[in-house]
Amino acid sequence: MGNRIEVDMDRCKGCGLCVSACPADIIELGDDINLKGYHFAVLTDAAACKACAFCGVICPDVAITVFRGLKK
Amino acid sequence: MEKLLMKGSEAIAEAAVRAGCKLFFGYPITPQNEIPEYMSKRLFQVGGAFVQAESEVAASNMIYGSAAVGERVMTSSSSPGMALKQEAISYCAGAELPVVIVNIMRGGPGLGGIQPSQSDYWQATKPGHGDFHSLVLAPASIQEAVDLVMDAFDLADQYRNPVLILADGLIGQMMEPVTFRQPTERVFDKSWAVTGCVDRKPNIVNSLFLQPQDLEDHNHKLFRKYAQMEREEVRVEEYLMDDAELAIAAYGTTARIARTAVDAARTEGIKVGLIRPITLFPFPKAAFERYVGQVKVLLDVEMSMGQMIEDVRLAVHDRIPVRFYGRVGGMVPSPGEILDQIRTLAQEVSQ
Amino acid sequence: MSAEEKIVFSYPTGLTTKNTHYCPGCLHGVAHRLVAETIDELGIREKTVGMAPVGCSVLAYEYFGCDMVQASHGRAPAVATGVKRARPDLYVFSYQGDGDLASIGLAEIIHAANRGEKITVIFYNNAIYGMTGGQMAPTTLVGMKTTTTPTGRDPGERGAGNPIRMAELLATLFTPVYITRQSLLTPQDILKAKRAIKRAFQLQNTGFTFVELVGTCPTGWGMTPSESNDWAGEKMVPVFPIGVFRDTEKGI
């Protein structure tokens, strides 16, 4: 099980700060929109995620939960 | 009970302490300075706290904070200072916070003067932005001021609303013997206070209602309290009114001066009495309406250009003519002046 | 969540679950999270009372999961004084924006600081009045366009003055024990800001503590959120330097 993030789709306001903050550039605003019409953030390549949580830290709506995969 | 000779302002402050008030936030302004001065010594003797705020605006928001956390708190000021506190008083009414405020009135408008006046009647009874009332108590002696201040804390807690003691510079500065009654043992529900959300949902003290329907409902809730005050809290003194054909309408120190004139006029055979509102809100309408048909002329006497007279006229709806006599700017009417007015009216009525 | 992973970043209990009304990219949300996390980590949620100001963060009372008081414009430090003097055992914080604190409430913040009220003030500085639609604030930069400085803030002929640096201003007072300015503009800055906020709360009962946070207002500035962060970094931080201006315990 690797590192990953979970974006609370309906909390996200599509501000994009996580997109620019992610050192691995693996977050984008998706094509789908949430209840309020915002394009919410999606993780594009979990394998490259280092669980550094920069996305969570910068997110003004605390919409991102970050998981670090435990080594077996 | 022990009788103490005290200056009005200090007696008012001591009454608050006896009522369990532990917190006072004030600012210097003549003629109420002795209240903060007294509190700056006394409150620390009872484990309370005193702060001289940077302005009346700040002081009135400090009482908002102490009231929010459920503690008995008071502030005092004088006319211009009261104007600075009006925003916070409206917030206290909107957030349903029990606060006691004392206004030792001075001459106005603007910087005005520092001598006694009653020119803040409108400010007190039409107290600020939004539909709300402060419960307004107007003492005419230092003993009455002491009793009303102690009552004020219970009334504030009961109604969760501002209560204003409206006195003037005479009461603030005079010395009279007073006795202090024991505080009532009444206990008030303070579960709404922001004392820390232990074993409960967080409390919010707030007067913001962005949804208009919520704010309308809130206004009606507040006005149910004011209706209850009008039913249960009216206080008025009717002196020598049983056979009165003339009547003086006056409150506070002016009523006390008018009483001397009434007594003198009675010795001259003039049937005159005095109606003295003690609560200015709720205004004692019935006490005036009762004399329609009996009293031929009402003389409203105030230390202002005539403010309470509007409420007197409203109460009698022109079924009794209401005349006015006032001194203003710090000029205090003498009993003789009022007696002359009574004599003139008596002649007019007898023709 | 399966057994093979653990959470390294998640939603603090100190925040209510209500979605905020803040505009996309507004860093008020970050500031709220830092305060809420601090309250959680210090285990003081049940004995904390927060003051909400008037301004964009007026609705903070719906977001902080502790007892809250909504204060009239500029008066939160005075309300906080009333609360703390009445109940010194409670933790008290005042969360304010730049219009609330540095303009109408300037007297209140200076005197609360000078009295040494044992409260923590969190000051969000985004150089503009957001809630009312983007007017000039005391911290608006020279030349910065707002709806009341349409040709750019002009301290000269138009006499609109210069930005007020609150942290430095309060640091001229002898009484406060902790004064710092931090930034919310990058993840690294935010982690530093978190440590400062935590220190402020920890020092609260030794005296007055103040944390100014450089934030943004994408809507008011007319920029995207990430442009706002970049712009603030280039333009605001030089005028509002990050640093610790008072830390009595450390002799600063």
XYZ file of C-alpha atoms in Angstrom:
675
model
C 0.000 0.000 0.000
C 1.710 3.258 -1.063
C 1.329 6.892 -0.067
C -1.821 8.676 -1.124
C -4.170 11.589 -0.476
C -7.917 11.747 -0.191
C -9.633 14.967 -1.294
C -12.998 15.769 0.283
C -14.638 16.510 -3.022
C -17.316 18.819 -1.689
C -15.035 20.819 0.636
C -12.600 21.611 -2.149
C -13.109 25.023 -3.799
C -10.774 24.343 -6.708
C -8.352 27.058 -5.562
C -5.378 25.139 -6.936
C -2.982 25.954 -4.117
C -2.308 22.257 -3.593
C -1.508 21.903 -7.282
C 1.282 24.495 -7.055
C 2.449 23.356 -3.608
C 2.923 19.673 -4.481
C 6.670 19.095 -4.990
C 5.943 16.055 -7.194
C 3.403 17.943 -9.379
C 0.973 15.065 -9.111
C -2.154 17.010 -8.193
C -4.465 18.616 -10.748
C -7.897 20.157 -10.760
C -10.023 17.453 -12.342
C -12.633 17.792 -15.055
C -15.486 16.851 -12.729
C -17.135 19.516 -10.613
C -18.548 19.252 -7.099
C -21.873 20.373 -5.681
C -20.832 24.034 -5.776
C -19.480 23.796 -9.292
C -15.789 23.795 -8.345
C -13.321 21.579 -10.197
C -11.951 19.654 -7.247
C -8.349 18.479 -6.903
C -7.406 14.962 -7.883
C -4.227 12.953 -7.324
C -2.835 11.974 -10.721
C 0.029 9.622 -9.768
C -0.123 8.097 -6.276
C 3.087 6.166 -6.900
C 5.026 9.423 -6.915
C 3.403 10.692 -3.745
C 5.871 11.110 -0.862
C 3.152 11.857 1.712
C 4.936 15.137 2.490
C 1.481 16.626 3.155
C 2.355 19.984 1.593
C -1.009 19.789 -0.157
C -2.823 19.304 3.115
C -0.835 22.030 4.833
C -1.556 24.665 2.184
C -5.219 23.721 1.658
C -7.373 26.548 3.074
C -10.378 24.254 3.351
C -8.604 21.329 5.025
C -10.064 19.146 2.310
C -7.061 16.819 1.975
C -6.179 13.832 4.156
C -2.695 12.386 3.579
C -1.825 8.730 4.092
C 1.654 7.277 4.336
C 1.946 3.638 3.240
C 3.619 1.423 5.853
C 6.536 -0.766 4.649
C 5.817 -4.461 5.068
C -29.028 47.751 59.029
C -26.027 49.971 59.244
C -26.467 53.533 57.920
C -23.542 54.979 55.978
C -23.087 58.580 54.822
C -21.902 58.191 51.242
C -21.454 60.171 48.057
C -23.916 59.068 45.381
C -21.354 57.718 42.949
C -19.574 55.722 45.635
C -22.863 54.402 47.040
C -23.820 53.243 43.554
C -20.480 51.448 43.215
C -20.796 49.830 46.673
C -24.339 48.705 45.854
C -23.017 46.928 42.770
C -20.373 45.141 44.831
C -22.999 44.113 47.372
C -25.088 42.724 44.519
C -22.201 40.440 43.594
C -20.665 42.530 40.844
C -17.007 41.525 40.615
C -16.032 43.325 37.431
C -16.022 46.958 36.426
C -14.677 48.582 33.275
C -14.831 52.352 33.031
C -13.277 55.538 31.812
C -12.890 58.947 33.397
C -15.609 61.497 32.660
C -17.093 64.077 35.030
C -19.389 63.841 36.947
C -19.109 60.027 37.436
C -15.409 59.697 38.196
C -15.935 58.503 41.749
C -17.508 55.287 40.456
C -14.365 53.987 38.692
C -12.188 55.487 41.430
C -14.130 53.624 44.126
C -14.171 50.415 42.113
C -10.412 50.577 41.531
C -9.968 50.089 45.281
C -12.993 48.057 46.245
C -13.141 45.325 43.623
C -9.735 43.961 44.415
C -10.929 43.533 48.032
C -13.592 41.097 46.836
C -11.454 39.130 44.402
C -12.838 41.071 41.478
C -11.158 43.018 38.702
C -11.136 46.643 37.648
C -9.820 48.002 34.366
C -9.611 51.617 33.345
C -10.229 51.168 29.643
C -8.735 53.275 26.887
C -12.146 54.661 25.989
C -15.826 54.250 26.766
C -16.079 52.241 23.549
C -13.539 49.767 24.885
C -15.108 49.711 28.353
C -18.536 48.889 26.970
C -17.062 46.004 24.980
C -15.235 44.707 28.022
C -18.521 44.381 29.898
C -19.802 42.473 26.826
C -16.964 39.989 27.385
C -17.522 39.539 31.114
C -21.268 39.205 30.642
C -20.656 36.646 27.881
C -18.831 34.469 30.382
C -21.738 34.779 32.802
C -20.264 37.139 35.395
C -21.992 40.163 36.940
C -20.387 43.282 35.487
C -20.985 47.033 35.431
C -19.800 50.125 33.654
C -20.625 53.771 34.179
C -20.231 56.980 32.260
C -21.814 60.335 31.557
C -23.737 61.566 28.519
C -21.036 61.932 25.832
C -19.416 58.740 27.096
C -22.762 56.997 26.984
C -23.049 57.914 23.314
C -19.786 56.023 22.713
C -21.223 52.972 24.476
C -24.458 52.817 22.539
C -23.143 50.414 19.913
C -22.043 47.888 22.530
C -25.296 48.274 24.451
C -27.176 47.360 21.285
C -24.854 44.346 20.899
C -25.593 43.328 24.484
C -29.320 43.479 23.782
C -28.912 41.566 20.528
C -26.687 38.909 22.094
C -28.978 38.820 25.151
C -26.256 39.684 27.650
C -27.035 40.873 31.204
C -25.142 44.132 31.821
C -25.689 47.029 34.215
C -24.795 50.504 32.997
C -24.891 53.746 34.966
C -25.276 57.151 33.320
C -24.649 60.158 35.568
C -26.057 62.733 33.191
C -24.442 66.094 32.464
C -25.425 69.036 30.267
C -25.329 68.582 26.491
C -25.231 68.481 23.522
C -21.633 67.974 22.452
C -19.147 68.463 25.212
C -21.917 70.431 26.929
C -21.158 71.002 30.591
C -20.479 69.069 33.749
C -23.436 70.198 35.813
C -26.539 68.039 36.366
C -28.955 67.472 33.523
C -31.592 65.057 32.262
C -30.894 65.599 28.583
C -30.215 61.913 27.878
C -33.791 60.700 28.362
C -34.133 60.044 24.636
C -30.693 58.425 24.471
C -31.679 56.157 27.369
C -35.171 55.181 26.290
C -34.520 55.088 22.556
C -31.133 53.547 23.192
C -29.428 52.779 19.917
C -29.482 51.074 16.563
C -31.984 48.301 16.042
C -35.262 47.547 17.754
C -34.411 47.061 21.402
C -34.857 48.574 24.840
C -32.716 48.872 27.882
C -34.655 48.581 31.098
C -34.176 52.111 32.483
C -34.338 52.910 36.195
C -34.291 56.557 37.356
C -33.463 57.125 41.047
C -34.423 60.370 42.804
C -32.265 59.861 45.887
C -29.091 58.085 46.802
C -30.936 55.492 48.839
C -33.162 54.773 45.874
C -30.114 54.662 43.576
C -28.544 52.029 45.834
C -31.706 49.915 45.885
C -32.225 50.229 42.126
C -28.611 49.259 41.365
C -29.021 46.073 43.396
C -32.308 45.333 41.644
C -30.669 46.092 38.301
C -28.360 43.074 38.522
C -31.278 40.697 39.153
C -33.331 42.302 36.369
C -30.385 42.110 33.950
C -29.870 38.430 34.694
C -33.584 37.665 34.620
C -34.175 39.317 31.252
C -30.652 38.835 29.844
C -30.758 42.438 28.740
C -29.005 45.736 29.488
C -30.318 47.628 32.513
C -29.517 51.328 32.711
C -29.421 53.396 35.882
C -30.215 56.938 34.705
C -29.136 59.402 37.338
C -27.878 62.971 37.097
C -24.927 64.853 38.463
C -26.797 65.774 41.643
C -27.262 62.149 42.612
C -23.702 61.409 41.599
C -22.214 64.159 43.733
C -24.571 64.516 46.747
C -23.889 62.754 50.035
C -26.753 61.092 51.883
C -27.046 58.345 54.512
C -27.809 54.988 52.918
C -28.394 51.440 54.022
C -27.647 48.376 51.885
C -30.142 45.513 51.805
C -28.942 41.930 51.512
C -28.656 40.702 47.917
C -31.521 38.441 46.857
C -30.650 34.758 46.754
C -32.102 34.483 43.223
C -30.171 32.084 41.007
C -30.210 32.588 37.251
C -29.596 30.084 34.457
C -26.217 30.834 32.907
C -25.929 27.647 30.831
C -25.735 29.837 27.747
C -22.472 31.469 28.906
C -19.126 30.781 27.242
C -17.508 29.155 30.245
C -15.733 26.451 28.219
C -17.607 23.659 26.426
C -17.159 20.945 29.085
C -19.707 18.145 28.513
C -21.748 20.316 26.157
C -21.813 21.703 22.624
C -19.872 24.959 22.282
C -21.888 28.057 23.197
C -21.851 31.076 20.913
C -22.566 34.594 22.117
C -23.548 36.469 19.009
C -25.904 39.086 17.599
C -25.308 38.407 13.891
C -28.210 36.787 12.004
C -27.510 36.974 8.305
C -30.755 35.199 7.350
C -33.471 37.873 7.578
C -36.115 35.422 8.779
C -33.805 34.389 11.651
C -33.242 38.038 12.572
C -36.970 38.801 12.420
C -37.666 35.843 14.713
C -34.914 37.102 17.024
C -36.429 40.582 17.171
C -39.794 39.118 18.123
C -38.092 37.061 20.821
C -36.520 40.202 22.275
C -39.851 42.033 22.160
C -41.555 39.276 24.116
C -39.097 40.204 26.882
C -39.959 43.893 26.576
C -43.656 43.079 26.684
C -43.031 41.117 29.882
C -41.138 44.081 31.318
C -44.119 46.317 30.496
C -46.424 43.891 32.276
C -44.270 43.168 35.341
C -41.551 45.764 35.898
C -43.256 49.171 35.775
C -42.339 51.278 38.826
C -43.881 54.688 39.495
C -44.595 56.904 42.497
C -47.898 58.755 42.642
C -47.744 61.435 45.353
C -50.875 63.287 46.627
C -52.721 62.358 43.440
C -56.046 61.137 44.927
C -57.741 64.543 44.760
C -55.247 66.270 42.467
C -56.615 68.640 39.800
C -53.108 69.539 38.677
C -50.192 67.163 38.442
C -46.474 67.404 37.931
C -44.754 64.801 35.789
C -41.094 64.554 36.709
C -38.406 61.953 37.394
C -35.095 61.750 39.212
C -33.813 64.747 41.127
C -36.253 67.088 39.399
C -39.143 65.107 40.867
C -37.624 65.479 44.302
C -37.471 69.271 43.856
C -41.020 69.278 42.457
C -42.231 67.387 45.550
C -41.166 70.340 47.721
C -43.109 72.679 45.415
C -46.143 70.375 45.553
C -46.064 70.370 49.353
C -45.815 74.187 49.390
C -48.679 74.537 46.894
C -50.828 72.217 49.008
C -50.380 74.566 51.986
C -51.790 77.285 49.695
C -54.822 75.106 49.055
C -53.840 74.104 45.509
C -54.822 70.497 44.761
C -51.650 69.374 42.996
C -49.898 66.017 42.972
C -46.803 64.395 41.460
C -46.419 61.423 39.135
C -42.810 60.208 39.248
C -41.814 57.506 36.786
C -39.065 55.312 38.312
C -38.848 52.995 35.314
C -38.466 55.103 32.161
C -38.679 51.929 30.161
C -41.129 50.365 30.730
C -42.840 53.767 30.884
C -45.713 53.947 33.434
C -48.459 54.831 30.909
C -51.297 53.633 33.144
C -50.185 55.928 35.955
C -50.961 58.899 33.682
C -53.975 57.502 31.874
C -55.605 56.805 35.256
C -56.095 60.541 35.824
C -57.837 61.386 32.556
C -61.038 63.129 33.638
C -59.628 64.068 37.030
C -56.475 66.056 36.337
C -57.076 69.210 34.310
C -53.474 70.049 33.424
C -50.207 68.104 33.588
C -46.975 70.043 34.019
C -43.928 68.120 32.838
C -40.797 69.388 34.550
C -37.381 68.274 33.414
C -33.771 69.372 33.394
C -33.844 69.371 29.615
C -35.668 71.054 26.748
C -38.433 68.495 27.191
C -37.904 64.809 26.356
C -39.982 62.693 28.713
C -42.863 65.011 27.822
C -43.281 63.098 24.589
C -43.984 59.864 26.454
C -46.311 61.685 28.877
C -48.279 63.088 25.917
C -48.372 59.649 24.317
C -49.709 58.172 27.558
C -52.618 60.630 27.814
C -53.212 61.073 24.045
C -54.130 64.791 24.468
C -56.977 63.922 26.841
C -55.066 66.006 29.408
C -53.220 69.121 28.254
C -49.494 68.741 29.038
C -47.409 71.848 29.664
C -43.633 71.993 30.058
C -41.206 73.749 32.356
C -37.537 73.006 32.104
C -34.114 74.244 33.060
C -31.203 72.955 31.039
C -27.454 73.149 30.524
C -26.790 72.355 34.142
C -29.245 74.869 35.571
C -31.255 73.195 38.318
C -34.839 74.413 38.896
C -35.607 75.696 42.368
C -38.749 74.654 44.246
C -39.867 78.280 44.019
C -39.744 78.313 40.240
C -41.883 75.208 40.061
C -44.249 76.614 42.689
C -44.735 79.738 40.547
C -45.601 77.518 37.589
C -48.129 75.621 39.729
C -49.751 78.837 40.924
C -50.090 80.111 37.347
C -51.672 76.861 36.205
C -53.966 76.789 39.230
C -55.319 80.239 38.333
C -55.762 79.245 34.713
C -57.662 76.135 35.723
C -59.895 77.955 38.186
C -61.154 80.441 35.534
C -7.928 3.161 5.892
C -6.286 -0.226 5.836
C -3.708 -1.482 8.339
C -0.809 -0.881 5.943
C -1.014 2.924 6.075
C -1.275 5.687 8.589
C -2.633 9.200 8.454
C 0.004 11.879 8.433
C -2.295 14.815 7.891
C -5.988 15.159 8.631
C -8.837 17.344 9.736
C -8.402 18.703 13.295
C -11.177 18.178 15.826
C -10.752 21.798 16.872
C -12.534 22.910 13.705
C -16.241 22.348 13.219
C -17.123 20.415 10.081
C -18.886 23.375 8.520
C -17.610 24.378 5.077
C -16.241 27.887 5.350
C -17.644 30.813 3.421
C -14.147 32.028 2.568
C -13.322 32.579 -1.083
C -11.309 29.866 -2.860
C -7.637 30.269 -1.938
C -8.231 32.643 0.963
C -5.699 31.739 3.650
C -8.051 32.489 6.536
C -8.842 28.784 6.301
C -5.213 27.907 6.913
C -4.999 30.300 9.858
C -8.135 28.750 11.325
C -6.636 25.280 10.999
C -3.425 26.287 12.759
C -5.324 27.748 15.699
C -7.625 24.722 15.876
C -4.692 22.278 15.731
C -2.962 24.222 18.506
C -6.071 24.029 20.681
C -6.279 20.291 19.986
C -2.602 19.621 20.689
C -2.669 21.624 23.941
C -5.892 19.805 24.903
C -7.635 23.045 25.840
C -10.731 23.046 23.587
C -13.047 22.734 26.572
C -11.530 25.710 28.345
C -10.951 28.042 25.429
C -13.068 31.007 24.393
C -12.437 32.688 21.054
C -13.376 36.167 19.856
C -14.588 36.565 16.299
C -14.164 40.036 14.773
C -16.159 41.867 12.161
C -14.822 41.289 8.665
C -14.320 38.183 6.532
C -13.668 36.106 9.655
C -16.808 37.313 11.436
C -18.219 33.828 10.894
C -15.243 32.259 12.668
C -17.644 31.442 15.481
C -19.093 28.810 13.185
C -15.686 27.272 12.422
C -13.809 27.096 15.744
C -15.041 24.163 17.797
C -14.810 25.928 21.161
C -16.975 28.538 22.901
C -17.010 31.699 20.781
C -18.015 35.333 21.158
C -18.708 37.622 18.208
C -17.264 41.045 19.005
C -18.237 44.385 17.508
C -15.909 45.825 14.911
C -12.447 46.457 16.317
C -13.367 45.606 19.880
C -12.380 41.946 20.106
C -9.348 42.686 22.330
C -11.647 44.604 24.703
C -14.200 41.800 24.747
C -11.360 39.347 25.300
C -10.203 41.514 28.215
C -13.646 41.256 29.748
C -13.690 37.490 29.350
C -10.159 36.880 30.651
C -10.476 39.263 33.603
C -13.691 37.484 34.576
C -12.305 33.979 34.073
C -8.499 33.966 34.180
C -8.592 30.166 34.129
C -9.875 30.120 30.538
C -7.671 30.307 27.458
C -8.782 33.324 25.437
C -7.863 34.182 21.868
C -8.913 36.997 19.603
C -8.920 36.323 15.851
C -8.959 39.521 13.792
C -8.375 40.902 10.314
C -6.450 44.037 9.352
C -9.444 46.359 9.097
C -10.766 45.207 12.460
C -7.458 45.310 14.321
C -5.308 47.960 12.630
C -8.003 50.487 11.751
C -11.108 50.837 13.914
C -9.643 48.648 16.665
C -6.169 50.147 16.864
C -6.708 51.647 20.307
C -8.108 48.383 21.625
C -5.198 46.253 20.441
C -2.544 48.684 21.674
C -4.071 49.033 25.111
C -4.862 45.344 25.536
C -1.215 44.690 24.675
C 0.013 47.457 26.939
C -2.066 46.201 29.869
C -0.572 42.787 29.252
C -3.936 41.043 28.912
C -3.215 37.326 29.111
C -4.763 36.610 25.725
C -3.473 35.466 22.326
C -4.266 37.681 19.357
C -4.146 36.122 15.888
C -3.936 38.926 13.330
C -4.610 38.013 9.685
C -3.072 40.687 7.482
C -4.102 40.605 3.822
C -3.799 44.324 3.177
C -7.434 44.867 2.231
C -11.034 44.965 3.532
C -12.340 41.708 2.071
C -15.854 41.339 3.452
C -17.006 44.769 2.338
C -15.680 44.380 -1.163
C -12.007 45.320 -1.336
C -11.439 48.718 0.195
C -8.106 50.040 1.442
C -6.898 48.750 4.814
C -4.237 50.320 7.059
C -1.884 47.615 5.761
C -2.653 48.226 2.078
C 0.651 48.692 0.253
C 1.659 51.961 -1.383
C 0.475 51.901 -4.978
C -1.892 49.005 -4.329
C -5.244 49.410 -6.075
C -8.350 48.933 -3.972
C -11.925 50.122 -4.399
C -11.070 53.196 -2.318
C -7.613 53.727 -3.756
C -8.588 53.222 -7.396
C -5.343 54.740 -8.676
C -3.223 52.996 -6.086
C -2.669 53.916 -2.446
C -0.969 57.308 -2.448
C 0.609 58.540 0.796
C 1.583 61.751 -0.961
C -0.914 63.977 -2.633
C -3.949 61.843 -1.811
C -2.733 61.534 1.779
C -3.784 57.880 2.179
C -0.828 57.076 4.378
C 1.574 54.137 4.436
C 1.110 50.513 5.529
C 1.038 50.085 9.321
C 3.338 47.341 10.626
C 1.471 46.058 13.644
C 4.077 43.634 14.968
C 6.768 46.326 15.056
C 4.318 48.855 16.459
C 3.312 46.597 19.337
C 6.945 45.726 19.938
C 7.546 49.336 21.039
C 5.421 48.518 24.107
C 7.237 47.189 27.166
C 4.482 44.827 28.363
C 3.852 42.182 25.670
C 5.770 38.902 26.067
C 5.577 37.438 22.551
C 5.159 39.264 19.248
C 5.849 37.656 15.909
C 4.930 37.997 12.279
C 4.688 34.820 10.232
C 3.533 33.971 6.720
C 0.916 31.556 5.368
C 2.194 31.748 1.815
C 4.055 28.426 1.506
C 3.817 25.063 3.267
C 7.174 25.713 4.965
C 5.995 29.157 6.160
C 2.759 27.603 7.437
C 4.645 25.001 9.498
C 6.705 27.818 11.024
C 3.531 29.847 11.654
C 2.051 26.827 13.424
C 4.982 26.665 15.809
C 4.611 30.397 16.507
C 0.889 30.106 17.200
C 1.491 27.172 19.517
C 4.166 29.136 21.365
C 1.810 32.091 21.700
C -0.873 29.926 23.309
C 1.683 28.258 25.570
C 2.934 31.661 26.737
C -0.583 33.088 27.068
C -0.681 32.959 30.836
C 2.654 34.754 31.137
C 1.377 37.832 29.297
C 0.106 39.303 26.049
C 0.957 37.270 22.937
C 0.500 38.391 19.331
C 0.885 36.527 16.046
C 0.550 38.495 12.811
C 0.007 36.313 9.766
C 0.678 37.537 6.242
C -2.240 36.224 4.195
C -3.945 36.859 0.896
C -7.220 38.015 -0.641
C -7.442 36.561 -4.151
C -10.891 38.048 -4.745
C -10.037 41.507 -3.446
C -6.668 41.554 -5.181
C -8.104 40.309 -8.431
C -5.613 37.424 -8.752
C -5.707 33.631 -8.718
C -4.914 32.023 -5.396
C -1.396 30.921 -6.359
C -0.695 34.309 -8.016
C -1.839 35.894 -4.746
C 0.606 33.807 -2.719
C 3.428 34.707 -5.099
C 2.497 38.400 -5.134
C 2.296 38.538 -1.359
C 5.681 36.880 -1.130
C 7.269 39.379 -3.506
C 5.422 42.552 -2.455
C 4.014 42.176 1.064
C 6.767 40.315 2.894
C 9.400 43.003 2.154
C 7.045 45.562 3.775
C 5.943 43.149 6.509
C 9.136 41.256 7.390
C 8.741 37.807 8.953
C 10.327 37.407 12.355
C 10.053 37.449 16.125
C 9.915 40.965 17.550
C 9.472 40.025 21.182
C 9.979 36.811 23.073
C 10.595 37.808 26.644
C 11.465 34.273 27.705
C 14.234 34.206 25.139
C 15.401 37.718 25.818
C 14.177 39.032 22.459
